[in-house]
Amino acid sequence: MKKFLLTGLIALCLVPVSTGKPAYKNPRLPEEKRVEDLLSRMTLAEKVMQLNQYTLGRNDNVNNIGEVVGNLPAELGSVIYFGSDPVLRNAMQKRAMEESRLGIPLIFGYDDIHGFKKVYQISLGQACSWNPALVERMCAHSAREARRSGVDWTFSPMIDVARDPRWGRMSEGYGEDPYANGIFGAASVRGYQGAGLSSQDAVAACLKHYVGYGASEAGRDYVYTEISRPTLWNVYLPPYRMSLEAGAVSLMSSFNDISGVPGSANRYTLTEILRDTWGFDGLMVSDWDAVRQLVNQGYCKDLRTASATAIKAGVDMDMMSHGYDTFLEELVESGEIPGSVLDEAVRRVLRVKFRLGLFEHPYTPESQPQERFFLPEAMQTAGELAAESMVLLKNDGVLPLRGVTRIAVVGPLAKNPSDLRGNWHAHTQPEEVDVFLDGIVREFPEAQVRYAQGCDVPAESRDGFAEAVALARDSDVVIYCMGEMQNWSGENTSRSSIALPRGQEALLEALKATGKPVVVTLTNGRALEIPRVDELADAIVETWQPGVNGASALAGILSGRINPSGKLSVTFPWATGQIPIYYDRHKSGRRGTQGVYKDITSDPLYAFGYGLSYTQYVYGEPRVVGTASLSRPFTVEVDVCNAGEVDGKEAVLWFVSDPYCSVLTRPERELKYFEKKPIAAGAVETFRFEVDPARDLGYLDAQGRYFVEPGEFHILVGDKDLKLDLR
Ligand code: BGC
């Protein structure tokens, strides 16, 4: 602290005396002028402190053990803010504004992942809605809650392509497809930042975890990833590029070692791609302790070296490693880090603070919780998102339920508010969650709805089976709510098997043996291995972890008030041993019965894009409007008829296949566009894919250069395949 005062005094003497307010405090000046003015006034110690993030308040991430609120320096750059009201924030901000020499505001970050005080559907489920406009709306509500509670910056969206459901963090992203992650990532960014960063209704988005974290070997968290350059460019980077194009102002560097160079020390990804190729001028924060972990990963011999390596690679802010605050000053003074490297990192932190309007409005207006939480429009969005993201996986005709007067609701997820919230449940309390049982009771007012838990989630005891089976016998239908605990997915929750506990399956067998129809609902944060459930259940509804307002959505699907429209954003394997299994795989050298498993099927249980509804959609033959060529955009259309008797919404997924490519082999098919629209019973809707050959038909080489070869292409939609010869 003494050092701060001394360097502060010296700097004060060096700044030319002026009567007006300094340029950086003038909101009418261009951002860069303000940044440079402020930078020129800062001492080395002040610059270094801007590059650190500590914690403030109760830490609710069980994977990160942080220090309790201590005496945080007023010159600090950022805190992770674990509070949910503005008071503590404002008190800390007051220190930064009034006790630091230059009055630089803090930026308050938090993991507002799928909701703040009111959790929504988890991201993996959101993607099954194929409705990015709805996700954008949800993020806008979430941003409003967070910003008005004192949070300026959310560590979201996570856009890590995930193809291994053993990796618990699959729940946090938008599934296995690069394009879907990009579209939903961009929608989230627009939702979070849309109102304008300086608005009390917006937060800065943070794309994470840059990059390749989803490729964690064997689904174990934090470990090595082996990613070839073509795979990096074609699979893991596109969601980032798309979300940056939507305006994201920050990213988080990842934990994983990317083929020998960890994500938080990787100059190629952090600087050459992000800054030099894509021109990103915003902020890169490390993941929690990721700088220190460079030592554990064997890339740096100590924290001092790790800090020098990370900042030189392009990590601007150190989240909780305490390497930058401990070593950066001496590293700059000794010339081991050029001053220009430090300045560049500081510029990026300051820019985001200026963009957020923090210099003009450092404090959060102190509103009442009811002014910002559980607003009717937000609850409505939560309900719509839950409904559109649930996926009907099987239906032997039992759904929608008709003429039932006695309903048995059974299972560990039926009356279980905790696990419906998902892993990042932020400030949501269990009592704020509407449980499935209550939704079903409301939905079927004429029926007798009775409940028996049967077993808990781990299902080690069968003591409750008899009661559940007796109830089933005395009912017209059984709704059996199976699934995972919320902390079985998320960070640090890798599992070697993705099957549900054997006891839950055993209860299903017992219920089925009663001869009553059994509707299974699934609540989980990953793709599951459930062939036995598929065999026994009469119907299956995948609900994911729908948050506070999922009960009416599920009940509406059961009754037929809602026609299910979700489709899977991730492949469900038939067995864990098939992993990795994903739709956009490359072709094999041998076909037919060669190269497939000899003991089980090689097909998934439920494929990517699969999902049933209460109506039938019939796809016409896709057609080109005008002339298709490689030299200019063209349109492909398809008519989709709702041939059933109920109105619905259909998500139409457009894939491209380039069957022969002399530079690099390509996946069998690649998702390039999707759109969801309502189609009334009996009506026909035309869906259009505006093909831009410079964006949709080509591929990236190992250097990230786009190329497209003339010849045969296929546009695949529904069950149809349009072959084109493109020149
Ligand atoms: C997680 C990040 C999260 C950060 C702060 C880390 O452990 O990997 O996703 O944003 O903690 O809570």
XYZ file of C-alpha atoms and ligand atoms in Angstrom:
739
model
C 0.000 0.000 0.000
C 2.949 2.277 0.886
C 4.326 1.526 -2.545
C 1.009 2.567 -4.127
C 1.020 5.895 -2.315
C 4.607 6.617 -3.284
C 4.275 5.691 -6.965
C 0.963 7.528 -6.991
C 2.584 10.703 -5.720
C 5.385 10.505 -8.263
C 2.894 9.977 -11.079
C 0.814 12.887 -9.816
C 3.831 15.174 -10.096
C 4.456 14.018 -13.680
C 0.912 14.662 -14.937
C 0.652 18.195 -16.366
C -1.483 20.417 -14.159
C -4.793 21.211 -15.820
C -7.828 23.017 -14.589
C -10.439 21.015 -16.552
C -11.347 17.397 -15.851
C -9.014 14.800 -17.345
C -9.848 13.549 -20.828
C -10.653 10.032 -19.612
C -13.498 11.409 -17.524
C -15.073 13.151 -20.499
C -17.814 10.947 -21.987
C -17.961 13.081 -25.120
C -14.466 12.040 -26.188
C -13.924 8.922 -28.316
C -13.299 5.733 -26.354
C -9.709 5.286 -27.578
C -8.779 8.823 -26.572
C -10.105 8.181 -23.098
C -8.292 4.850 -22.862
C -4.965 6.358 -23.928
C -5.372 9.353 -21.635
C -6.053 7.165 -18.635
C -3.270 4.751 -19.513
C -0.807 7.628 -19.721
C -1.659 8.660 -16.166
C -1.321 5.236 -14.600
C 1.639 4.002 -12.608
C 3.042 0.545 -13.159
C 1.409 -0.670 -9.929
C -1.952 0.750 -10.942
C -1.745 -0.890 -14.346
C -0.912 -4.231 -12.826
C -3.851 -4.099 -10.404
C -6.295 -3.553 -13.273
C -5.333 -6.986 -14.551
C -6.570 -8.912 -11.523
C -9.889 -10.377 -10.553
C -10.625 -11.378 -6.959
C -13.864 -12.496 -5.327
C -16.402 -10.531 -3.345
C -19.035 -12.214 -1.189
C -19.996 -15.848 -0.676
C -18.405 -18.040 -3.338
C -21.094 -20.341 -4.713
C -18.890 -22.334 -7.087
C -17.960 -25.460 -5.136
C -15.088 -26.169 -7.502
C -13.278 -22.968 -6.662
C -12.127 -22.326 -3.158
C -11.503 -18.619 -2.900
C -10.659 -16.257 -0.117
C -13.438 -14.634 1.846
C -14.022 -10.930 1.271
C -10.897 -9.390 2.573
C -9.432 -5.984 2.344
C -9.655 -5.648 -1.431
C -7.361 -2.994 -2.873
C -9.223 0.030 -4.226
C -7.077 -0.155 -7.398
C -8.290 -3.694 -8.250
C -9.569 -4.330 -11.787
C -12.449 -6.698 -11.150
C -14.286 -8.910 -8.713
C -16.505 -11.933 -9.068
C -19.571 -10.703 -7.253
C -21.494 -13.367 -5.396
C -24.147 -11.024 -4.016
C -27.580 -10.458 -5.477
C -28.307 -6.930 -4.394
C -26.580 -3.704 -5.261
C -25.649 -2.644 -1.721
C -22.423 -4.599 -1.261
C -21.414 -3.809 -4.831
C -21.935 -0.114 -4.348
C -19.934 -0.102 -1.135
C -17.003 -1.784 -2.865
C -17.367 0.428 -5.914
C -17.285 3.491 -3.680
C -13.868 2.415 -2.471
C -12.613 2.036 -6.017
C -14.037 5.374 -7.077
C -13.079 7.376 -4.040
C -10.046 5.714 -2.541
C -8.057 4.920 -5.671
C -6.020 7.786 -7.070
C -7.597 7.774 -10.524
C -11.093 6.632 -9.598
C -11.193 3.680 -11.998
C -14.404 1.688 -11.462
C -14.346 -2.014 -10.785
C -16.096 -4.385 -13.153
C -18.287 -6.931 -11.354
C -18.467 -10.374 -12.992
C -20.607 -13.427 -12.200
C -21.676 -16.759 -13.658
C -25.155 -15.767 -14.786
C -25.268 -18.869 -16.983
C -28.897 -19.813 -17.520
C -30.500 -17.286 -15.269
C -29.733 -15.214 -12.201
C -32.485 -15.215 -9.607
C -34.775 -17.267 -11.761
C -33.101 -20.098 -13.624
C -34.252 -21.015 -17.100
C -33.701 -24.186 -19.094
C -30.014 -25.229 -19.261
C -28.155 -24.339 -22.458
C -28.052 -27.912 -23.801
C -31.843 -27.963 -23.581
C -32.196 -24.431 -24.944
C -30.505 -25.576 -28.136
C -33.167 -28.290 -28.555
C -35.698 -25.498 -29.027
C -33.954 -24.493 -32.271
C -35.359 -21.087 -31.433
C -32.512 -18.586 -31.034
C -34.937 -15.646 -30.783
C -36.359 -17.198 -27.621
C -32.880 -17.733 -26.204
C -32.015 -14.119 -27.010
C -35.118 -12.980 -25.141
C -34.219 -15.168 -22.166
C -30.696 -13.728 -22.009
C -32.100 -10.203 -22.146
C -34.306 -10.921 -19.106
C -31.390 -12.512 -17.340
C -29.144 -9.552 -18.118
C -31.670 -7.152 -16.685
C -31.884 -9.082 -13.428
C -28.132 -9.372 -13.126
C -27.216 -5.779 -13.990
C -29.848 -4.359 -11.685
C -28.460 -6.592 -8.942
C -24.933 -5.291 -9.341
C -23.397 -7.550 -12.007
C -21.909 -5.927 -15.133
C -20.384 -8.930 -16.787
C -21.606 -12.520 -17.153
C -19.274 -15.465 -17.770
C -21.610 -16.740 -20.445
C -22.334 -18.076 -23.058
C -20.369 -21.303 -23.014
C -19.965 -22.331 -26.646
C -17.693 -25.326 -26.293
C -18.700 -27.966 -28.835
C -19.203 -31.117 -26.730
C -19.232 -34.616 -28.177
C -18.613 -36.658 -25.093
C -21.495 -36.825 -22.618
C -19.190 -38.220 -19.961
C -17.939 -34.624 -19.759
C -20.320 -33.015 -17.268
C -19.975 -29.575 -18.806
C -21.908 -30.698 -21.870
C -24.936 -29.293 -20.011
C -23.525 -25.746 -20.173
C -23.176 -25.481 -23.945
C -25.410 -25.874 -26.979
C -24.566 -29.444 -27.903
C -22.379 -31.195 -30.416
C -22.672 -29.010 -33.493
C -20.374 -26.047 -34.277
C -22.983 -24.054 -36.198
C -25.662 -24.499 -33.511
C -23.196 -23.362 -30.839
C -22.393 -20.339 -32.998
C -26.022 -19.381 -33.606
C -27.081 -19.801 -29.979
C -23.869 -18.145 -28.765
C -24.563 -15.144 -30.983
C -28.199 -15.036 -29.837
C -27.050 -15.024 -26.204
C -24.603 -12.206 -26.880
C -27.349 -10.149 -28.516
C -29.629 -10.880 -25.566
C -27.064 -10.004 -22.899
C -25.600 -6.949 -24.596
C -28.545 -5.957 -26.758
C -29.885 -3.049 -24.756
C -26.501 -1.316 -25.140
C -23.705 -2.066 -22.722
C -24.179 1.088 -20.699
C -27.858 0.298 -20.094
C -29.070 -1.055 -16.751
C -30.677 -3.829 -18.820
C -27.476 -5.224 -20.321
C -24.383 -7.096 -19.220
C -21.121 -7.740 -21.059
C -20.995 -11.283 -22.440
C -17.952 -13.527 -22.046
C -17.428 -16.366 -24.535
C -15.924 -19.410 -22.929
C -13.854 -21.486 -22.659
C -11.527 -20.421 -25.426
C -10.839 -22.933 -26.883
C -11.369 -26.671 -27.367
C -12.327 -27.395 -23.740
C -15.147 -29.672 -24.922
C -12.593 -32.067 -26.420
C -11.443 -33.132 -22.923
C -9.979 -36.627 -23.250
C -12.382 -39.412 -22.229
C -14.738 -36.788 -20.825
C -12.501 -36.018 -17.844
C -12.645 -32.361 -16.873
C -9.602 -30.040 -17.039
C -7.443 -32.525 -18.949
C -5.465 -32.670 -22.189
C -7.173 -32.232 -25.548
C -5.774 -33.477 -28.838
C -7.045 -31.142 -31.538
C -5.682 -31.054 -35.077
C -5.562 -27.698 -36.818
C -8.357 -28.540 -39.291
C -10.547 -29.691 -36.388
C -9.691 -26.559 -34.425
C -10.694 -24.358 -37.365
C -13.770 -26.268 -38.484
C -15.220 -27.507 -35.196
C -14.042 -25.559 -32.159
C -13.381 -22.031 -33.465
C -16.513 -21.286 -35.554
C -18.832 -20.699 -32.554
C -16.358 -18.093 -31.269
C -16.079 -16.326 -34.603
C -19.876 -16.215 -34.957
C -20.410 -14.943 -31.412
C -17.710 -12.305 -31.823
C -19.476 -11.117 -34.948
C -22.514 -10.600 -32.713
C -20.419 -8.158 -30.667
C -19.137 -10.090 -27.627
C -16.682 -7.884 -25.731
C -14.847 -10.539 -23.755
C -13.696 -14.150 -23.683
C -12.379 -16.552 -21.050
C -9.262 -18.589 -21.763
C -9.676 -22.302 -21.204
C -8.073 -24.776 -18.802
C -7.340 -27.461 -21.361
C -3.986 -28.258 -22.866
C -4.479 -27.927 -26.643
C -2.174 -30.500 -28.256
C 0.716 -29.483 -26.033
C 0.098 -25.777 -25.513
C -2.497 -24.986 -22.821
C -5.395 -22.695 -23.734
C -4.268 -20.028 -21.265
C -0.748 -19.900 -22.712
C -1.568 -20.430 -26.342
C -0.285 -17.496 -28.391
C -1.597 -19.031 -31.596
C -5.237 -19.072 -30.449
C -5.146 -16.068 -28.097
C -3.198 -13.619 -30.222
C -2.562 -14.834 -33.749
C -6.140 -15.936 -34.354
C -8.161 -13.778 -32.019
C -6.371 -10.448 -32.156
C -4.365 -10.562 -35.394
C -6.736 -12.476 -37.672
C -10.147 -11.609 -36.237
C -9.243 -8.116 -34.993
C -10.717 -8.606 -31.503
C -10.007 -5.555 -29.313
C -11.836 -6.636 -26.135
C -10.838 -8.446 -22.971
C -9.514 -11.970 -22.332
C -9.869 -13.151 -18.734
C -8.286 -16.411 -17.642
C -10.470 -19.114 -16.213
C -10.235 -19.494 -12.430
C -6.638 -20.234 -11.445
C -5.813 -21.195 -15.055
C -2.564 -19.230 -14.996
C -1.310 -21.135 -11.961
C -2.454 -24.403 -13.529
C 0.111 -23.931 -16.311
C 2.547 -25.202 -13.686
C 0.425 -28.302 -12.964
C 0.172 -28.917 -16.687
C 3.955 -28.952 -16.956
C 4.128 -25.962 -19.277
C 5.751 -23.515 -16.822
C 8.071 -24.206 -13.937
C 6.513 -21.744 -11.490
C 3.791 -19.122 -11.112
C 6.162 -16.307 -12.079
C 6.942 -17.942 -15.420
C 3.291 -18.867 -15.865
C 2.252 -15.238 -15.395
C 4.799 -14.004 -17.939
C 3.762 -16.722 -20.389
C 0.039 -16.063 -20.040
C 0.186 -12.310 -20.494
C 2.562 -12.599 -23.436
C 0.258 -15.152 -25.042
C -2.728 -12.808 -24.705
C -4.443 -13.346 -21.330
C -5.275 -9.837 -20.106
C -6.790 -10.537 -16.705
C -5.839 -13.153 -14.129
C -8.824 -14.724 -12.376
C -7.656 -15.801 -8.946
C -4.206 -17.231 -9.675
C -2.571 -14.297 -7.883
C 0.271 -14.474 -10.370
C -0.242 -11.117 -12.065
C -0.555 -9.175 -8.803
C 2.513 -10.917 -7.361
C 4.897 -10.891 -10.314
C 3.942 -8.524 -13.138
C 5.550 -5.416 -11.667
C 8.950 -7.030 -11.293
C 8.611 -8.803 -14.644
C 8.106 -5.448 -16.352
C 10.774 -3.707 -14.295
C 13.299 -6.420 -15.155
C 12.422 -6.158 -18.845
C 11.206 -9.763 -19.012
C 7.848 -8.456 -20.148
C 7.864 -5.407 -22.429
C 5.848 -2.489 -21.078
C 3.893 -2.551 -24.337
C 2.536 -6.026 -23.485
C 1.291 -4.785 -20.138
C -0.203 -1.631 -21.682
C -2.061 -3.650 -24.289
C -3.672 -5.813 -21.592
C -4.666 -2.744 -19.562
C -6.164 -1.056 -22.625
C -8.429 -4.056 -23.148
C -9.690 -3.985 -19.569
C -10.303 -0.238 -19.702
C -12.097 -0.429 -23.041
C -14.707 -2.800 -21.635
C -15.178 -0.556 -18.603
C -15.719 2.461 -20.864
C -18.111 0.463 -23.057
C -20.135 -0.494 -19.998
C -20.394 3.190 -19.075
C -18.887 2.446 -15.667
C -16.967 5.718 -15.473
C -20.233 7.650 -15.825
C -22.453 5.253 -13.861
C -20.293 3.236 -11.484
C -23.123 2.497 -9.042
C -26.171 0.256 -9.388
C -29.493 1.915 -8.541
C -30.706 0.308 -5.320
C -34.034 -1.191 -6.398
C -36.238 -3.616 -4.461
C -35.970 -7.332 -5.364
C -39.585 -7.384 -6.603
C -38.728 -4.680 -9.142
C -36.223 -6.928 -10.852
C -37.020 -10.572 -10.025
C -39.799 -12.885 -11.231
C -41.280 -10.328 -13.605
C -44.271 -11.770 -15.516
C -42.667 -11.378 -18.987
C -39.564 -13.206 -17.802
C -41.618 -16.015 -16.260
C -43.536 -16.280 -19.521
C -40.257 -16.611 -21.446
C -39.035 -19.254 -18.991
C -42.211 -21.253 -19.634
C -42.011 -20.921 -23.423
C -38.370 -21.894 -23.487
C -38.999 -24.910 -21.280
C -41.854 -26.008 -23.561
C -39.952 -25.595 -26.811
C -36.847 -27.324 -25.534
C -38.456 -30.518 -24.249
C -38.050 -33.422 -26.658
C -40.556 -36.211 -27.177
C -38.273 -39.211 -27.641
C -40.838 -41.977 -27.826
C -44.613 -42.246 -28.074
C -46.449 -45.509 -28.580
C -49.694 -43.571 -28.676
C -50.233 -43.025 -24.950
C -49.552 -39.279 -25.296
C -51.281 -36.925 -25.176
C -53.169 -38.353 -22.222
C -56.885 -38.635 -22.943
C -59.689 -39.701 -20.663
C -57.490 -40.539 -17.689
C -59.106 -40.064 -14.323
C -56.449 -41.571 -12.039
C -52.857 -40.487 -12.591
C -49.924 -41.908 -10.619
C -46.952 -39.563 -10.452
C -43.872 -41.464 -9.371
C -40.131 -41.045 -9.207
C -37.259 -39.036 -7.781
C -37.678 -36.034 -10.063
C -41.440 -35.577 -9.660
C -41.373 -33.365 -6.610
C -37.792 -32.284 -6.631
C -37.185 -28.550 -6.978
C -33.423 -28.720 -6.399
C -32.513 -30.868 -9.344
C -34.815 -29.091 -11.808
C -32.636 -26.002 -11.396
C -29.550 -27.395 -13.093
C -25.983 -26.948 -12.014
C -25.412 -23.189 -12.317
C -28.521 -22.253 -10.389
C -27.132 -18.874 -9.358
C -29.407 -17.244 -6.775
C -32.470 -19.424 -7.355
C -33.803 -21.139 -4.246
C -35.538 -24.550 -4.391
C -38.807 -23.088 -3.076
C -38.928 -20.818 -6.130
C -39.144 -23.782 -8.510
C -42.462 -25.112 -9.769
C -42.241 -28.918 -9.492
C -43.605 -31.386 -12.051
C -46.169 -32.845 -9.655
C -47.764 -29.437 -9.066
C -47.885 -28.721 -12.795
C -49.623 -32.054 -13.425
C -52.158 -31.455 -10.635
C -53.035 -28.067 -12.166
C -53.186 -29.447 -15.702
C -55.633 -32.254 -14.914
C -58.138 -30.664 -12.524
C -60.737 -33.378 -13.169
C -58.369 -36.257 -12.496
C -57.211 -37.760 -9.242
C -53.442 -37.163 -9.220
C -51.543 -39.110 -6.557
C -47.838 -39.258 -5.805
C -45.374 -41.819 -4.484
C -41.669 -41.151 -4.779
C -40.624 -44.800 -5.151
C -36.917 -44.042 -4.878
C -34.515 -41.148 -4.701
C -32.088 -40.284 -7.514
C -29.245 -42.681 -6.580
C -31.985 -45.316 -6.004
C -29.901 -47.519 -3.745
C -32.885 -48.466 -1.616
C -35.969 -50.229 -2.958
C -38.028 -49.589 0.168
C -40.399 -47.246 -1.630
C -41.041 -49.506 -4.631
C -44.071 -51.311 -3.146
C -45.990 -48.087 -2.486
C -45.255 -46.781 -5.992
C -46.265 -50.067 -7.607
C -49.497 -50.233 -5.592
C -50.320 -46.703 -6.687
C -49.564 -47.602 -10.312
C -51.920 -50.603 -10.126
C -54.696 -48.360 -8.915
C -54.211 -45.754 -11.683
C -54.941 -45.377 -15.401
C -51.472 -44.171 -16.262
C -48.097 -43.772 -14.567
C -45.900 -40.738 -15.044
C -42.472 -41.812 -13.896
C -40.004 -38.926 -13.430
C -36.460 -40.288 -13.776
C -33.140 -38.502 -14.054
C -29.967 -37.125 -12.583
C -29.104 -34.870 -9.680
C -28.162 -31.338 -10.693
C -24.603 -31.853 -9.486
C -24.091 -34.894 -11.712
C -23.507 -32.514 -14.592
C -21.675 -29.208 -14.785
C -18.065 -28.517 -13.884
C -15.956 -31.314 -12.439
C -18.722 -33.918 -12.771
C -17.255 -36.370 -15.267
C -18.896 -39.797 -15.230
C -17.589 -43.050 -16.657
C -21.127 -44.233 -17.355
C -23.957 -42.079 -18.603
C -26.647 -44.610 -17.722
C -29.190 -43.793 -15.036
C -28.817 -45.614 -11.699
C -29.800 -49.264 -11.927
C -32.367 -48.793 -9.135
C -34.301 -46.236 -11.206
C -34.455 -48.754 -14.054
C -35.557 -51.474 -11.655
C -38.480 -49.320 -10.535
C -39.408 -48.798 -14.187
C -39.449 -52.571 -14.648
C -41.730 -52.949 -11.626
C -44.082 -50.209 -12.828
C -44.215 -51.696 -16.298
C -45.057 -55.093 -14.851
C -48.347 -53.655 -13.561
C -49.521 -53.520 -17.172
C -50.344 -49.822 -16.890
C -48.994 -47.438 -19.515
C -45.827 -45.742 -18.258
C -44.791 -42.302 -19.447
C -41.169 -41.573 -18.519
C -39.891 -38.048 -18.074
C -36.139 -37.495 -18.037
C -34.383 -34.677 -16.200
C -30.668 -34.575 -16.839
C -27.734 -32.444 -17.965
C -26.169 -34.673 -20.601
C -27.055 -37.236 -23.259
C -27.917 -40.513 -21.514
C -27.521 -44.204 -22.209
C -31.113 -45.448 -21.898
C -31.842 -48.374 -24.254
C -33.668 -50.251 -21.494
C -35.856 -47.229 -20.720
C -36.608 -46.945 -24.430
C -37.620 -50.590 -24.491
C -39.928 -50.408 -21.472
C -41.520 -46.966 -21.536
C -44.649 -46.261 -23.545
C -43.577 -42.676 -24.007
C -40.496 -40.635 -23.071
C -40.242 -36.870 -22.670
C -36.763 -35.381 -22.248
C -37.180 -32.265 -20.082
C -33.473 -31.477 -19.432
C -33.194 -29.188 -16.391
C -35.933 -26.719 -17.182
C -35.514 -24.264 -14.288
C -38.197 -22.486 -12.299
C -40.993 -22.678 -14.818
C -40.825 -26.100 -16.458
C -43.736 -27.824 -14.712
C -46.514 -26.272 -16.789
C -44.523 -26.957 -19.939
C -44.226 -30.653 -19.152
C -47.837 -30.903 -18.007
C -48.955 -29.146 -21.196
C -47.081 -31.691 -23.297
C -48.635 -34.563 -21.336
C -52.145 -33.198 -21.815
C -51.679 -32.152 -25.441
C -52.164 -28.436 -24.714
C -48.614 -28.073 -26.044
C -47.474 -29.943 -29.139
C -43.819 -30.861 -28.521
C -41.396 -29.264 -30.973
C -37.932 -29.881 -29.479
C -35.286 -31.821 -31.382
C -32.032 -33.133 -29.966
C -28.943 -30.904 -30.048
C -26.841 -33.904 -29.097
C -26.689 -37.578 -30.049
C -27.891 -40.129 -27.483
C -25.629 -43.169 -27.790
C -26.989 -46.649 -27.536
C -24.111 -47.454 -25.161
C -21.412 -45.441 -23.409
C -18.829 -47.509 -25.296
C -19.841 -45.809 -28.565
C -18.568 -42.443 -27.348
C -17.500 -40.266 -29.074
C -20.548 -40.489 -31.292
C -21.837 -37.453 -33.165
C -23.636 -36.861 -36.432
C -20.982 -34.937 -38.408
C -18.381 -37.670 -38.440
C -15.996 -38.316 -41.307
C -16.571 -41.304 -43.562
C -14.958 -44.666 -42.990
C -12.685 -46.490 -45.423
C -14.899 -49.556 -45.395
C -18.638 -49.764 -45.505
C -21.475 -52.096 -44.541
C -20.595 -54.593 -41.840
C -16.940 -53.640 -41.655
C -15.583 -51.248 -39.069
C -18.714 -51.436 -36.940
C -19.050 -52.853 -33.420
C -19.352 -56.637 -33.341
C -21.146 -56.750 -29.989
C -23.667 -53.908 -30.222
C -25.183 -51.674 -32.841
C -23.038 -48.812 -34.141
C -26.096 -46.584 -34.492
C -27.111 -44.126 -31.819
C -30.273 -44.655 -29.794
C -31.556 -41.187 -30.759
C -29.787 -39.205 -33.432
C -28.906 -35.526 -33.482
C -31.961 -33.584 -34.686
C -34.414 -36.305 -33.594
C -37.668 -35.403 -31.874
C -41.337 -36.385 -32.255
C -44.498 -34.330 -32.175
C -48.251 -34.966 -32.059
C -48.554 -34.308 -35.760
C -46.761 -35.489 -38.915
C -44.711 -33.189 -41.066
C -44.275 -34.198 -44.684
C -41.351 -32.654 -46.535
C -41.710 -31.937 -50.255
C -38.840 -32.115 -52.731
C -36.345 -29.292 -52.111
C -35.797 -27.016 -55.121
C -33.381 -24.343 -56.216
C -34.842 -20.940 -56.964
C -33.059 -19.559 -60.030
C -29.605 -20.964 -60.716
C -27.317 -22.626 -58.249
C -23.655 -21.802 -58.653
C -20.502 -21.379 -56.612
C -20.022 -17.805 -57.726
C -23.070 -16.208 -56.097
C -25.685 -16.827 -53.408
C -28.761 -18.843 -54.298
C -31.873 -20.072 -52.510
C -33.128 -23.564 -51.837
C -36.753 -23.997 -50.768
C -38.740 -26.833 -49.290
C -42.460 -27.078 -48.596
C -43.364 -28.693 -45.307
C -46.926 -29.859 -44.794
C -48.472 -30.410 -41.409
C -50.360 -33.535 -42.396
C -51.805 -34.217 -38.958
C -54.687 -32.801 -37.005
C -52.975 -30.506 -34.553
C -51.113 -27.263 -35.030
C -47.394 -27.416 -34.390
C -44.014 -25.841 -34.813
C -41.417 -27.498 -36.974
C -37.673 -26.890 -36.810
C -36.237 -27.445 -40.266
C -32.539 -28.318 -40.231
C -30.529 -27.807 -43.436
C -27.345 -29.820 -43.954
C -24.681 -29.622 -46.655
C -22.629 -32.545 -47.870
C -19.555 -32.274 -50.075
C -18.910 -35.956 -50.830
C -15.460 -35.595 -52.418
C -12.861 -33.061 -51.408
C -9.230 -33.278 -52.525
C -7.786 -30.983 -49.828
C -9.290 -32.536 -46.707
C -12.014 -35.128 -46.220
C -15.165 -33.577 -44.861
C -17.890 -34.747 -42.466
C -20.721 -36.771 -43.984
C -22.971 -33.762 -43.524
C -22.702 -30.390 -41.819
C -25.501 -28.281 -40.379
C -25.518 -24.899 -42.114
C -28.882 -23.377 -41.328
C -32.063 -23.977 -39.338
C -35.365 -22.273 -38.812
C -38.437 -23.033 -36.739
C -41.901 -21.906 -37.754
C -45.463 -22.648 -36.716
C -47.465 -24.741 -39.175
C -51.212 -25.031 -38.663
C -52.849 -28.441 -39.081
C -53.339 -29.101 -42.778
C -51.232 -26.101 -43.813
C -48.052 -25.967 -45.870
C -45.151 -23.663 -45.043
C -42.230 -22.932 -47.305
C -38.824 -22.871 -45.619
C -35.872 -21.194 -47.339
C -32.138 -21.664 -47.035
C -30.238 -18.719 -48.546
C -27.044 -20.486 -49.551
C -23.970 -18.288 -49.603
C -21.235 -20.414 -51.220
C -18.568 -18.228 -49.628
C -19.932 -19.172 -46.211
C -21.924 -22.388 -46.457
C -20.383 -24.772 -48.947
C -16.650 -24.699 -48.296
C -14.302 -25.800 -45.533
C -11.272 -24.420 -43.704
C -7.765 -25.783 -44.161
C -5.146 -26.206 -41.433
C -4.322 -22.488 -41.606
C -7.947 -21.468 -41.349
C -8.184 -20.520 -45.055
C -11.598 -21.029 -46.621
C -11.751 -23.052 -49.817
C -14.506 -24.552 -51.914
C -14.046 -27.091 -54.736
C -16.425 -27.233 -57.711
C -18.390 -30.433 -58.231
C -21.025 -32.501 -56.501
C -22.827 -31.147 -53.427
C -25.938 -32.279 -51.591
C -28.426 -30.201 -49.655
C -30.147 -32.427 -47.102
C -33.387 -31.443 -45.392
C -35.810 -33.708 -43.530
C -35.691 -37.035 -45.359
C -34.837 -35.349 -48.679
C -31.566 -35.069 -50.563
C -31.040 -32.499 -53.327
C -27.999 -33.257 -55.473
C -26.322 -30.293 -57.153
C -23.455 -29.938 -59.577
C -21.917 -26.609 -58.657
C -19.368 -24.674 -60.722
C -15.253 -22.275 -14.496
C -15.771 -21.106 -15.305
C -16.388 -20.073 -14.390
C -15.353 -19.657 -13.357
C -15.853 -18.593 -12.391
C -14.380 -21.836 -13.343
O -14.057 -22.885 -12.510
O -14.537 -23.132 -15.352
O -16.700 -21.552 -16.249
O -16.817 -18.980 -15.155
O -14.986 -20.800 -12.606
O -16.801 -19.092 -11.547
